[in-house]
PDB file of C-alpha atoms in Angstrom:
ATOM      1  CA  UNK A   6       3.649 -11.338   4.149  1.00  0.00           C
ATOM      2  CA  UNK A   7       5.747  -9.075   6.390  1.00  0.00           C
ATOM      3  CA  UNK A   8       8.865  -7.750   4.679  1.00  0.00           C
ATOM      4  CA  UNK A   9      12.068  -9.178   6.134  1.00  0.00           C
ATOM      5  CA  UNK A  10      14.093  -6.456   7.816  1.00  0.00           C
ATOM      6  CA  UNK A  11      17.412  -7.306   6.181  1.00  0.00           C
ATOM      7  CA  UNK A  12      19.267  -6.231   3.060  1.00  0.00           C
ATOM      8  CA  UNK A  13      21.468  -8.331   0.814  1.00  0.00           C
ATOM      9  CA  UNK A  14      24.773  -6.535   0.265  1.00  0.00           C
ATOM     10  CA  UNK A  15      25.918  -7.119  -3.313  1.00  0.00           C
ATOM     11  CA  UNK A  16      29.204  -5.224  -3.037  1.00  0.00           C
ATOM     12  CA  UNK A  17      31.440  -8.057  -4.244  1.00  0.00           C
ATOM     13  CA  UNK A  18      29.050  -9.586  -6.768  1.00  0.00           C
ATOM     14  CA  UNK A  19      30.746  -9.508 -10.157  1.00  0.00           C
ATOM     15  CA  UNK A  20      34.275  -9.285  -8.742  1.00  0.00           C
ATOM     16  CA  UNK A  21      35.288 -11.571  -5.873  1.00  0.00           C
ATOM     17  CA  UNK A  22      32.012 -13.497  -6.078  1.00  0.00           C
ATOM     18  CA  UNK A  23      31.488 -14.969  -9.536  1.00  0.00           C
ATOM     19  CA  UNK A  24      28.322 -14.667 -11.593  1.00  0.00           C
ATOM     20  CA  UNK A  25      27.033 -18.214 -11.112  1.00  0.00           C
ATOM     21  CA  UNK A  26      27.358 -17.989  -7.329  1.00  0.00           C
ATOM     22  CA  UNK A  27      25.903 -14.468  -7.247  1.00  0.00           C
ATOM     23  CA  UNK A  28      22.854 -15.479  -9.306  1.00  0.00           C
ATOM     24  CA  UNK A  29      22.216 -18.488  -7.089  1.00  0.00           C
ATOM     25  CA  UNK A  30      22.401 -16.402  -3.913  1.00  0.00           C
ATOM     26  CA  UNK A  31      20.168 -13.680  -5.327  1.00  0.00           C
ATOM     27  CA  UNK A  32      17.608 -16.284  -6.433  1.00  0.00           C
ATOM     28  CA  UNK A  33      17.605 -17.986  -3.047  1.00  0.00           C
ATOM     29  CA  UNK A  34      17.351 -14.672  -1.195  1.00  0.00           C
ATOM     30  CA  UNK A  35      14.321 -13.499  -3.166  1.00  0.00           C
ATOM     31  CA  UNK A  36      12.668 -16.929  -3.045  1.00  0.00           C
ATOM     32  CA  UNK A  37      13.011 -16.813   0.764  1.00  0.00           C
ATOM     33  CA  UNK A  38      11.208 -13.472   0.942  1.00  0.00           C
ATOM     34  CA  UNK A  39      14.167 -11.104   0.814  1.00  0.00           C
ATOM     35  CA  UNK A  40      13.359  -7.704  -0.687  1.00  0.00           C
ATOM     36  CA  UNK A  41      16.161  -5.146  -0.261  1.00  0.00           C
ATOM     37  CA  UNK A  42      19.382  -5.349  -2.304  1.00  0.00           C
ATOM     38  CA  UNK A  43      22.167  -2.814  -1.741  1.00  0.00           C
ATOM     39  CA  UNK A  44      24.979  -1.859  -4.095  1.00  0.00           C
ATOM     40  CA  UNK A  45      26.871   1.260  -5.291  1.00  0.00           C
ATOM     41  CA  UNK A  46      28.196   2.591  -8.561  1.00  0.00           C
ATOM     42  CA  UNK A  47      31.768   2.268  -7.251  1.00  0.00           C
ATOM     43  CA  UNK A  48      31.573  -1.422  -6.288  1.00  0.00           C
ATOM     44  CA  UNK A  49      34.079  -2.899  -6.367  1.00  0.00           C
ATOM     45  CA  UNK A  50      36.799  -0.672  -7.823  1.00  0.00           C
ATOM     46  CA  UNK A  51      39.456  -1.961  -5.411  1.00  0.00           C
ATOM     47  CA  UNK A  52      38.976  -5.523  -6.666  1.00  0.00           C
ATOM     48  CA  UNK A  53      38.982  -4.809 -10.400  1.00  0.00           C
ATOM     49  CA  UNK A  54      41.982  -4.356 -12.644  1.00  0.00           C
ATOM     50  CA  UNK A  55      40.483  -1.193 -14.166  1.00  0.00           C
ATOM     51  CA  UNK A  56      40.526   0.635 -10.829  1.00  0.00           C
ATOM     52  CA  UNK A  57      36.916   1.640 -11.464  1.00  0.00           C
ATOM     53  CA  UNK A  58      33.652   0.240 -10.156  1.00  0.00           C
ATOM     54  CA  UNK A  59      30.378  -0.758 -11.767  1.00  0.00           C
ATOM     55  CA  UNK A  60      30.826  -4.517 -11.740  1.00  0.00           C
ATOM     56  CA  UNK A  61      28.160  -5.112  -9.071  1.00  0.00           C
ATOM     57  CA  UNK A  62      25.555  -3.006 -10.874  1.00  0.00           C
ATOM     58  CA  UNK A  63      26.361  -4.721 -14.158  1.00  0.00           C
ATOM     59  CA  UNK A  64      25.920  -8.168 -12.617  1.00  0.00           C
ATOM     60  CA  UNK A  65      22.608  -7.166 -11.091  1.00  0.00           C
ATOM     61  CA  UNK A  66      21.562  -5.888 -14.505  1.00  0.00           C
ATOM     62  CA  UNK A  67      22.304  -9.278 -16.058  1.00  0.00           C
ATOM     63  CA  UNK A  68      20.374 -10.970 -13.239  1.00  0.00           C
ATOM     64  CA  UNK A  69      17.345  -8.724 -13.786  1.00  0.00           C
ATOM     65  CA  UNK A  70      17.489  -9.450 -17.521  1.00  0.00           C
ATOM     66  CA  UNK A  71      17.690 -13.204 -16.921  1.00  0.00           C
ATOM     67  CA  UNK A  72      14.834 -13.221 -14.391  1.00  0.00           C
ATOM     68  CA  UNK A  73      11.772 -11.541 -15.941  1.00  0.00           C
ATOM     69  CA  UNK A  74       9.480 -10.199 -13.239  1.00  0.00           C
ATOM     70  CA  UNK A  75      12.040 -10.280 -10.425  1.00  0.00           C
ATOM     71  CA  UNK A  76      12.480  -6.495 -10.519  1.00  0.00           C
ATOM     72  CA  UNK A  77       8.933  -6.129  -9.229  1.00  0.00           C
ATOM     73  CA  UNK A  78       9.775  -8.307  -6.217  1.00  0.00           C
ATOM     74  CA  UNK A  79      12.787  -6.365  -4.935  1.00  0.00           C
ATOM     75  CA  UNK A  80      13.743  -2.902  -3.728  1.00  0.00           C
ATOM     76  CA  UNK A  81      17.087  -1.717  -5.013  1.00  0.00           C
ATOM     77  CA  UNK A  82      19.439   0.739  -3.319  1.00  0.00           C
ATOM     78  CA  UNK A  83      22.532   2.092  -5.018  1.00  0.00           C
ATOM     79  CA  UNK A  84      24.853   5.013  -4.335  1.00  0.00           C
ATOM     80  CA  UNK A  85      26.732   7.888  -5.929  1.00  0.00           C
ATOM     81  CA  UNK A  86      29.736   9.868  -4.756  1.00  0.00           C
ATOM     82  CA  UNK A  87      32.665   7.510  -4.184  1.00  0.00           C
ATOM     83  CA  UNK A  88      33.610   6.382  -7.696  1.00  0.00           C
ATOM     84  CA  UNK A  89      37.316   7.266  -8.224  1.00  0.00           C
ATOM     85  CA  UNK A  90      38.006   9.910 -10.842  1.00  0.00           C
ATOM     86  CA  UNK A  91      40.946   7.803 -11.991  1.00  0.00           C
ATOM     87  CA  UNK A  92      42.474   4.519 -10.797  1.00  0.00           C
ATOM     88  CA  UNK A  93      44.030   5.040  -7.378  1.00  0.00           C
ATOM     89  CA  UNK A  94      42.425   8.441  -6.740  1.00  0.00           C
ATOM     90  CA  UNK A  95      40.148   7.237  -3.916  1.00  0.00           C
ATOM     91  CA  UNK A  96      39.598   8.610  -1.315  1.00  0.00           C
ATOM     92  CA  UNK A  97      41.106  11.991  -2.177  1.00  0.00           C
ATOM     93  CA  UNK A  98      39.466  12.498  -5.573  1.00  0.00           C
ATOM     94  CA  UNK A  99      36.090  10.990  -6.388  1.00  0.00           C
ATOM     95  CA  UNK A 100      33.104  11.965  -8.533  1.00  0.00           C
ATOM     96  CA  UNK A 101      31.462  13.966  -5.755  1.00  0.00           C
ATOM     97  CA  UNK A 102      27.889  15.216  -5.565  1.00  0.00           C
ATOM     98  CA  UNK A 103      27.569  18.070  -8.028  1.00  0.00           C
ATOM     99  CA  UNK A 104      24.379  18.119 -10.083  1.00  0.00           C
ATOM    100  CA  UNK A 105      26.372  17.054 -13.125  1.00  0.00           C
ATOM    101  CA  UNK A 106      27.976  14.151 -11.242  1.00  0.00           C
ATOM    102  CA  UNK A 107      24.621  12.933  -9.895  1.00  0.00           C
ATOM    103  CA  UNK A 108      22.929  13.228 -13.306  1.00  0.00           C
ATOM    104  CA  UNK A 109      25.716  11.318 -15.026  1.00  0.00           C
ATOM    105  CA  UNK A 110      26.046   8.626 -12.348  1.00  0.00           C
ATOM    106  CA  UNK A 111      22.311   7.967 -12.215  1.00  0.00           C
ATOM    107  CA  UNK A 112      22.110   7.607 -15.992  1.00  0.00           C
ATOM    108  CA  UNK A 113      25.023   5.163 -15.911  1.00  0.00           C
ATOM    109  CA  UNK A 114      23.583   3.152 -13.016  1.00  0.00           C
ATOM    110  CA  UNK A 115      20.183   2.821 -14.710  1.00  0.00           C
ATOM    111  CA  UNK A 116      21.866   1.672 -17.913  1.00  0.00           C
ATOM    112  CA  UNK A 117      24.034  -0.887 -16.125  1.00  0.00           C
ATOM    113  CA  UNK A 118      21.076  -2.209 -14.160  1.00  0.00           C
ATOM    114  CA  UNK A 119      18.736  -2.198 -17.149  1.00  0.00           C
ATOM    115  CA  UNK A 120      15.927  -0.617 -15.131  1.00  0.00           C
ATOM    116  CA  UNK A 121      13.985   2.637 -15.204  1.00  0.00           C
ATOM    117  CA  UNK A 122      14.193   3.714 -11.560  1.00  0.00           C
ATOM    118  CA  UNK A 123      16.166   3.304  -8.333  1.00  0.00           C
ATOM    119  CA  UNK A 124      14.061   2.669  -5.229  1.00  0.00           C
ATOM    120  CA  UNK A 125      16.542   4.290  -2.830  1.00  0.00           C
ATOM    121  CA  UNK A 126      19.410   6.445  -4.069  1.00  0.00           C
ATOM    122  CA  UNK A 127      22.155   7.196  -1.544  1.00  0.00           C
ATOM    123  CA  UNK A 128      24.766   9.903  -1.429  1.00  0.00           C
ATOM    124  CA  UNK A 129      27.671   7.596  -0.599  1.00  0.00           C
ATOM    125  CA  UNK A 130      29.573  10.174   1.412  1.00  0.00           C
ATOM    126  CA  UNK A 131      29.403  13.913   1.989  1.00  0.00           C
ATOM    127  CA  UNK A 132      30.911  16.280  -0.572  1.00  0.00           C
ATOM    128  CA  UNK A 133      32.061  19.351   1.334  1.00  0.00           C
ATOM    129  CA  UNK A 134      33.204  21.116  -1.841  1.00  0.00           C
ATOM    130  CA  UNK A 135      29.748  21.202  -3.440  1.00  0.00           C
ATOM    131  CA  UNK A 136      27.006  23.477  -2.058  1.00  0.00           C
ATOM    132  CA  UNK A 137      24.341  21.440  -0.312  1.00  0.00           C
ATOM    133  CA  UNK A 138      21.685  23.397  -2.202  1.00  0.00           C
ATOM    134  CA  UNK A 139      23.009  21.969  -5.480  1.00  0.00           C
ATOM    135  CA  UNK A 140      23.102  18.396  -4.218  1.00  0.00           C
ATOM    136  CA  UNK A 141      19.628  18.600  -2.681  1.00  0.00           C
ATOM    137  CA  UNK A 142      18.180  20.083  -5.864  1.00  0.00           C
ATOM    138  CA  UNK A 143      19.772  17.422  -8.063  1.00  0.00           C
ATOM    139  CA  UNK A 144      18.412  14.543  -5.995  1.00  0.00           C
ATOM    140  CA  UNK A 145      15.012  16.207  -5.744  1.00  0.00           C
ATOM    141  CA  UNK A 146      14.824  16.632  -9.508  1.00  0.00           C
ATOM    142  CA  UNK A 147      15.217  12.897 -10.056  1.00  0.00           C
ATOM    143  CA  UNK A 148      12.601  12.008  -7.446  1.00  0.00           C
ATOM    144  CA  UNK A 149      10.179  14.365  -9.172  1.00  0.00           C
ATOM    145  CA  UNK A 150      10.991  12.728 -12.502  1.00  0.00           C
ATOM    146  CA  UNK A 151      10.297   9.247 -11.121  1.00  0.00           C
ATOM    147  CA  UNK A 152      13.783   7.866 -11.767  1.00  0.00           C
ATOM    148  CA  UNK A 153      14.434   7.794  -8.006  1.00  0.00           C
ATOM    149  CA  UNK A 154      11.954   6.750  -5.324  1.00  0.00           C
ATOM    150  CA  UNK A 155      13.652   7.955  -2.143  1.00  0.00           C
ATOM    151  CA  UNK A 156      16.874   9.691  -1.136  1.00  0.00           C
ATOM    152  CA  UNK A 157      19.318   8.394   1.449  1.00  0.00           C
ATOM    153  CA  UNK A 158      22.559   9.616   3.002  1.00  0.00           C
ATOM    154  CA  UNK A 159      25.516   7.417   3.905  1.00  0.00           C
ATOM    155  CA  UNK A 160      28.444   8.398   6.137  1.00  0.00           C
ATOM    156  CA  UNK A 161      27.025  11.854   6.923  1.00  0.00           C
ATOM    157  CA  UNK A 162      27.283  13.923  10.077  1.00  0.00           C
ATOM    158  CA  UNK A 163      23.827  14.500  11.545  1.00  0.00           C
ATOM    159  CA  UNK A 164      24.116  18.287  11.335  1.00  0.00           C
ATOM    160  CA  UNK A 165      24.576  17.938   7.576  1.00  0.00           C
ATOM    161  CA  UNK A 166      21.570  15.612   7.387  1.00  0.00           C
ATOM    162  CA  UNK A 167      19.395  18.183   9.110  1.00  0.00           C
ATOM    163  CA  UNK A 168      20.725  21.012   6.952  1.00  0.00           C
ATOM    164  CA  UNK A 169      19.838  19.010   3.825  1.00  0.00           C
ATOM    165  CA  UNK A 170      16.349  18.339   5.157  1.00  0.00           C
ATOM    166  CA  UNK A 171      15.838  22.051   5.741  1.00  0.00           C
ATOM    167  CA  UNK A 172      17.067  22.898   2.251  1.00  0.00           C
ATOM    168  CA  UNK A 173      14.797  20.255   0.729  1.00  0.00           C
ATOM    169  CA  UNK A 174      11.811  21.788   2.498  1.00  0.00           C
ATOM    170  CA  UNK A 175      12.833  25.242   1.304  1.00  0.00           C
ATOM    171  CA  UNK A 176      13.209  24.027  -2.297  1.00  0.00           C
ATOM    172  CA  UNK A 177      10.016  21.981  -2.171  1.00  0.00           C
ATOM    173  CA  UNK A 178      11.774  18.746  -3.116  1.00  0.00           C
ATOM    174  CA  UNK A 179      12.115  15.290  -1.572  1.00  0.00           C
ATOM    175  CA  UNK A 180      14.132  15.175   1.667  1.00  0.00           C
ATOM    176  CA  UNK A 181      16.343  12.235   2.716  1.00  0.00           C
ATOM    177  CA  UNK A 182      14.456   9.447   4.492  1.00  0.00           C
ATOM    178  CA  UNK A 183      17.238   6.901   5.029  1.00  0.00           C
ATOM    179  CA  UNK A 184      20.640   6.838   6.707  1.00  0.00           C
ATOM    180  CA  UNK A 185      23.260   4.171   6.013  1.00  0.00           C
ATOM    181  CA  UNK A 186      26.083   3.899   8.526  1.00  0.00           C
ATOM    182  CA  UNK A 187      28.240   1.290  10.199  1.00  0.00           C
ATOM    183  CA  UNK A 188      26.795  -0.432  13.271  1.00  0.00           C
ATOM    184  CA  UNK A 189      26.895  -3.680  15.188  1.00  0.00           C
ATOM    185  CA  UNK A 190      26.356  -5.062  18.677  1.00  0.00           C
ATOM    186  CA  UNK A 191      29.959  -4.309  19.639  1.00  0.00           C
ATOM    187  CA  UNK A 192      31.017  -0.670  19.786  1.00  0.00           C
ATOM    188  CA  UNK A 193      34.507   0.859  19.419  1.00  0.00           C
ATOM    189  CA  UNK A 194      36.155   3.009  22.050  1.00  0.00           C
ATOM    190  CA  UNK A 195      35.268   6.694  21.887  1.00  0.00           C
ATOM    191  CA  UNK A 196      37.354   8.947  19.620  1.00  0.00           C
ATOM    192  CA  UNK A 197      38.960   6.085  17.693  1.00  0.00           C
ATOM    193  CA  UNK A 198      36.218   5.629  15.106  1.00  0.00           C
ATOM    194  CA  UNK A 199      38.007   7.264  12.191  1.00  0.00           C
ATOM    195  CA  UNK A 200      41.100   5.164  12.905  1.00  0.00           C
ATOM    196  CA  UNK A 201      39.052   1.991  12.482  1.00  0.00           C
ATOM    197  CA  UNK A 202      37.039   3.094   9.474  1.00  0.00           C
ATOM    198  CA  UNK A 203      37.258   5.018   6.190  1.00  0.00           C
ATOM    199  CA  UNK A 204      34.530   7.515   7.111  1.00  0.00           C
ATOM    200  CA  UNK A 205      34.800   9.817  10.132  1.00  0.00           C
ATOM    201  CA  UNK A 206      31.029  10.111  10.566  1.00  0.00           C
ATOM    202  CA  UNK A 207      30.182   6.690   9.184  1.00  0.00           C
ATOM    203  CA  UNK A 208      28.814   5.260  12.436  1.00  0.00           C
ATOM    204  CA  UNK A 209      25.444   4.866  14.085  1.00  0.00           C
ATOM    205  CA  UNK A 210      25.931   6.526  17.471  1.00  0.00           C
ATOM    206  CA  UNK A 211      23.570   7.108  20.399  1.00  0.00           C
ATOM    207  CA  UNK A 212      22.734  10.462  18.813  1.00  0.00           C
ATOM    208  CA  UNK A 213      21.784   8.782  15.534  1.00  0.00           C
ATOM    209  CA  UNK A 214      19.596   6.246  17.369  1.00  0.00           C
ATOM    210  CA  UNK A 215      17.810   9.041  19.229  1.00  0.00           C
ATOM    211  CA  UNK A 216      17.393  10.951  15.981  1.00  0.00           C
ATOM    212  CA  UNK A 217      15.770   7.940  14.303  1.00  0.00           C
ATOM    213  CA  UNK A 218      13.416   7.341  17.225  1.00  0.00           C
ATOM    214  CA  UNK A 219      12.237  10.953  17.114  1.00  0.00           C
ATOM    215  CA  UNK A 220      12.093  11.021  13.318  1.00  0.00           C
ATOM    216  CA  UNK A 221      10.487   7.666  12.458  1.00  0.00           C
ATOM    217  CA  UNK A 222      10.415   8.443   8.737  1.00  0.00           C
ATOM    218  CA  UNK A 223      14.191   7.921   8.786  1.00  0.00           C
ATOM    219  CA  UNK A 224      15.088   4.295   8.034  1.00  0.00           C
ATOM    220  CA  UNK A 225      18.407   3.183   9.487  1.00  0.00           C
ATOM    221  CA  UNK A 226      20.577   0.815   7.445  1.00  0.00           C
ATOM    222  CA  UNK A 227      23.675  -0.708   9.085  1.00  0.00           C
ATOM    223  CA  UNK A 228      26.644  -2.009   7.146  1.00  0.00           C
ATOM    224  CA  UNK A 229      29.332  -4.328   8.573  1.00  0.00           C
ATOM    225  CA  UNK A 230      26.824  -5.637  11.163  1.00  0.00           C
ATOM    226  CA  UNK A 231      28.608  -8.974  11.577  1.00  0.00           C
ATOM    227  CA  UNK A 232      32.097  -7.489  11.971  1.00  0.00           C
ATOM    228  CA  UNK A 233      33.479  -9.240   8.874  1.00  0.00           C
ATOM    229  CA  UNK A 234      33.017 -12.609  10.545  1.00  0.00           C
ATOM    230  CA  UNK A 235      34.524 -11.544  13.863  1.00  0.00           C
ATOM    231  CA  UNK A 236      31.679 -12.936  15.970  1.00  0.00           C
ATOM    232  CA  UNK A 237      32.184 -16.490  14.737  1.00  0.00           C
ATOM    233  CA  UNK A 238      35.582 -16.941  13.091  1.00  0.00           C
ATOM    234  CA  UNK A 239      38.904 -17.092  14.909  1.00  0.00           C
ATOM    235  CA  UNK A 240      40.699 -16.122  11.692  1.00  0.00           C
ATOM    236  CA  UNK A 241      38.808 -12.809  11.621  1.00  0.00           C
ATOM    237  CA  UNK A 242      40.055 -10.921  14.692  1.00  0.00           C
ATOM    238  CA  UNK A 243      38.032  -7.947  15.884  1.00  0.00           C
ATOM    239  CA  UNK A 244      39.762  -4.598  15.279  1.00  0.00           C
ATOM    240  CA  UNK A 245      41.770  -3.228  18.205  1.00  0.00           C
ATOM    241  CA  UNK A 246      39.426  -0.214  18.388  1.00  0.00           C
ATOM    242  CA  UNK A 247      36.936  -2.620  19.997  1.00  0.00           C
ATOM    243  CA  UNK A 248      39.454  -3.868  22.580  1.00  0.00           C
ATOM    244  CA  UNK A 249      37.942  -2.651  25.860  1.00  0.00           C
ATOM    245  CA  UNK A 250      36.042  -4.106  28.856  1.00  0.00           C
ATOM    246  CA  UNK A 251      32.670  -3.388  27.301  1.00  0.00           C
ATOM    247  CA  UNK A 252      33.458  -5.736  24.434  1.00  0.00           C
ATOM    248  CA  UNK A 253      34.339  -8.521  26.864  1.00  0.00           C
ATOM    249  CA  UNK A 254      31.046  -8.108  28.693  1.00  0.00           C
ATOM    250  CA  UNK A 255      29.035  -7.889  25.498  1.00  0.00           C
ATOM    251  CA  UNK A 256      30.611 -11.005  24.025  1.00  0.00           C
ATOM    252  CA  UNK A 257      29.816 -12.885  27.235  1.00  0.00           C
ATOM    253  CA  UNK A 258      26.172 -11.762  27.070  1.00  0.00           C
ATOM    254  CA  UNK A 259      25.976 -12.581  23.367  1.00  0.00           C
ATOM    255  CA  UNK A 260      27.373 -16.063  23.939  1.00  0.00           C
ATOM    256  CA  UNK A 261      24.948 -16.682  26.803  1.00  0.00           C
ATOM    257  CA  UNK A 262      21.908 -15.715  24.734  1.00  0.00           C
ATOM    258  CA  UNK A 263      23.065 -17.691  21.698  1.00  0.00           C
ATOM    259  CA  UNK A 264      23.689 -20.776  23.849  1.00  0.00           C
ATOM    260  CA  UNK A 265      20.311 -20.549  25.565  1.00  0.00           C
ATOM    261  CA  UNK A 266      18.543 -20.196  22.215  1.00  0.00           C
ATOM    262  CA  UNK A 267      20.657 -22.786  20.424  1.00  0.00           C
ATOM    263  CA  UNK A 268      21.593 -20.367  17.622  1.00  0.00           C
ATOM    264  CA  UNK A 269      24.748 -18.654  16.381  1.00  0.00           C
ATOM    265  CA  UNK A 270      26.028 -15.358  17.748  1.00  0.00           C
ATOM    266  CA  UNK A 271      25.523 -13.867  14.283  1.00  0.00           C
ATOM    267  CA  UNK A 272      21.828 -14.706  14.394  1.00  0.00           C
ATOM    268  CA  UNK A 273      21.454 -13.017  17.774  1.00  0.00           C
ATOM    269  CA  UNK A 274      23.212  -9.875  16.516  1.00  0.00           C
ATOM    270  CA  UNK A 275      20.863  -9.671  13.530  1.00  0.00           C
ATOM    271  CA  UNK A 276      17.806 -10.182  15.755  1.00  0.00           C
ATOM    272  CA  UNK A 277      19.086  -7.545  18.204  1.00  0.00           C
ATOM    273  CA  UNK A 278      19.414  -5.038  15.353  1.00  0.00           C
ATOM    274  CA  UNK A 279      16.151  -5.745  13.574  1.00  0.00           C
ATOM    275  CA  UNK A 280      13.992  -5.922  16.704  1.00  0.00           C
ATOM    276  CA  UNK A 281      15.345  -2.926  18.574  1.00  0.00           C
ATOM    277  CA  UNK A 282      14.025   0.586  19.073  1.00  0.00           C
ATOM    278  CA  UNK A 283      14.603   1.987  16.576  1.00  0.00           C
ATOM    279  CA  UNK A 284      14.671  -1.037  14.304  1.00  0.00           C
ATOM    280  CA  UNK A 285      17.858  -1.177  12.232  1.00  0.00           C
ATOM    281  CA  UNK A 286      18.078  -2.862   8.823  1.00  0.00           C
ATOM    282  CA  UNK A 287      21.372  -4.786   8.599  1.00  0.00           C
ATOM    283  CA  UNK A 288      23.131  -4.973   5.238  1.00  0.00           C
ATOM    284  CA  UNK A 289      24.692  -8.417   5.075  1.00  0.00           C
ATOM    285  CA  UNK A 290      27.300  -9.354   2.495  1.00  0.00           C
ATOM    286  CA  UNK A 291      26.004 -12.797   1.572  1.00  0.00           C
ATOM    287  CA  UNK A 292      28.724 -14.796  -0.167  1.00  0.00           C
ATOM    288  CA  UNK A 293      27.729 -18.407   0.611  1.00  0.00           C
ATOM    289  CA  UNK A 294      24.511 -20.362   1.172  1.00  0.00           C
ATOM    290  CA  UNK A 295      25.445 -20.721   4.850  1.00  0.00           C
ATOM    291  CA  UNK A 296      25.654 -16.929   5.259  1.00  0.00           C
ATOM    292  CA  UNK A 297      22.248 -16.634   3.605  1.00  0.00           C
ATOM    293  CA  UNK A 298      20.778 -19.207   5.991  1.00  0.00           C
ATOM    294  CA  UNK A 299      22.212 -17.296   8.961  1.00  0.00           C
ATOM    295  CA  UNK A 300      20.893 -13.959   7.707  1.00  0.00           C
ATOM    296  CA  UNK A 301      17.399 -15.304   7.169  1.00  0.00           C
ATOM    297  CA  UNK A 302      17.343 -17.107  10.502  1.00  0.00           C
ATOM    298  CA  UNK A 303      18.460 -13.958  12.310  1.00  0.00           C
ATOM    299  CA  UNK A 304      15.788 -11.884  10.566  1.00  0.00           C
ATOM    300  CA  UNK A 305      13.110 -14.351  11.682  1.00  0.00           C
ATOM    301  CA  UNK A 306      14.411 -14.605  15.259  1.00  0.00           C
ATOM    302  CA  UNK A 307      12.561 -12.649  17.960  1.00  0.00           C
ATOM    303  CA  UNK A 308      14.437 -12.045  21.194  1.00  0.00           C
ATOM    304  CA  UNK A 309      12.530 -12.229  24.478  1.00  0.00           C
ATOM    305  CA  UNK A 310      12.414  -9.090  26.664  1.00  0.00           C
ATOM    306  CA  UNK A 311      14.737 -10.828  29.148  1.00  0.00           C
ATOM    307  CA  UNK A 312      17.307 -11.664  26.492  1.00  0.00           C
ATOM    308  CA  UNK A 313      17.172  -8.159  25.045  1.00  0.00           C
ATOM    309  CA  UNK A 314      17.624  -6.657  28.509  1.00  0.00           C
ATOM    310  CA  UNK A 315      20.623  -8.896  29.094  1.00  0.00           C
ATOM    311  CA  UNK A 316      22.193  -7.846  25.810  1.00  0.00           C
ATOM    312  CA  UNK A 317      21.495  -4.145  26.319  1.00  0.00           C
ATOM    313  CA  UNK A 318      22.759  -4.109  29.895  1.00  0.00           C
ATOM    314  CA  UNK A 319      26.225  -5.425  29.005  1.00  0.00           C
ATOM    315  CA  UNK A 320      28.489  -2.417  28.534  1.00  0.00           C
TER     316      UNK A 320
END
């Protein structure tokens, strides 16, 4: 069976989304053929009274323990780098990406999750205060040891990605093969990205798309693909950074395709991401059965060449 090109985002599992609901959604996702699950060691510090994260990983650990054999059916991605050093210290002071920080965070994540390896381990954001050589070596050590399968980078500038790949080759260790950034069908105005987002380089741009096409070993993961409900819900207005004529034209094209296919705009966005060149894996925060149904339907939807041309031409 072909692996569905979507990822369940478990960011709020164990905090805003309670355990019973989270377990039910995880069960339904896996039973429907879902494979990838994404979390981070800092999720969700902003929703917990302690000011620290770990709740999502801990919930997933309880789910793994309660579902013998399910670990073999999923691929798990988690992240290191953004856990606050103390409550309220994010974003100025976080754990970073020193060798010591990576070693400690990985040990903690494995313990919380109750597993012996992470399939895809992301640097959550760049750490400009730590030499890249140290970070690359630390990640490479854990791949060699078998506690990490692959390395990914989230919210990185492409020049830093390439520098890390060069250092990995020089050190003879595993290089990053995944990028996780924000992306959706709608695009913000130029030069306003860091005013609409926590991470200056946390976006899939035309340059990133070209990079992935020419380096097919790089898997692209996109977070916030459904604009926090902005495509469907009037109570979730789209950020003003997206207020420009291109958005108007794209929403018109999106509505036309959704109407002709008899599906939701969210489903079309997911299909546009997963079936494009390069293919992008959307990370979808699934909080209700209806969201799960939409995510699965979008992953199974194949857009015709005419519909894709219509969507791509609307700028």
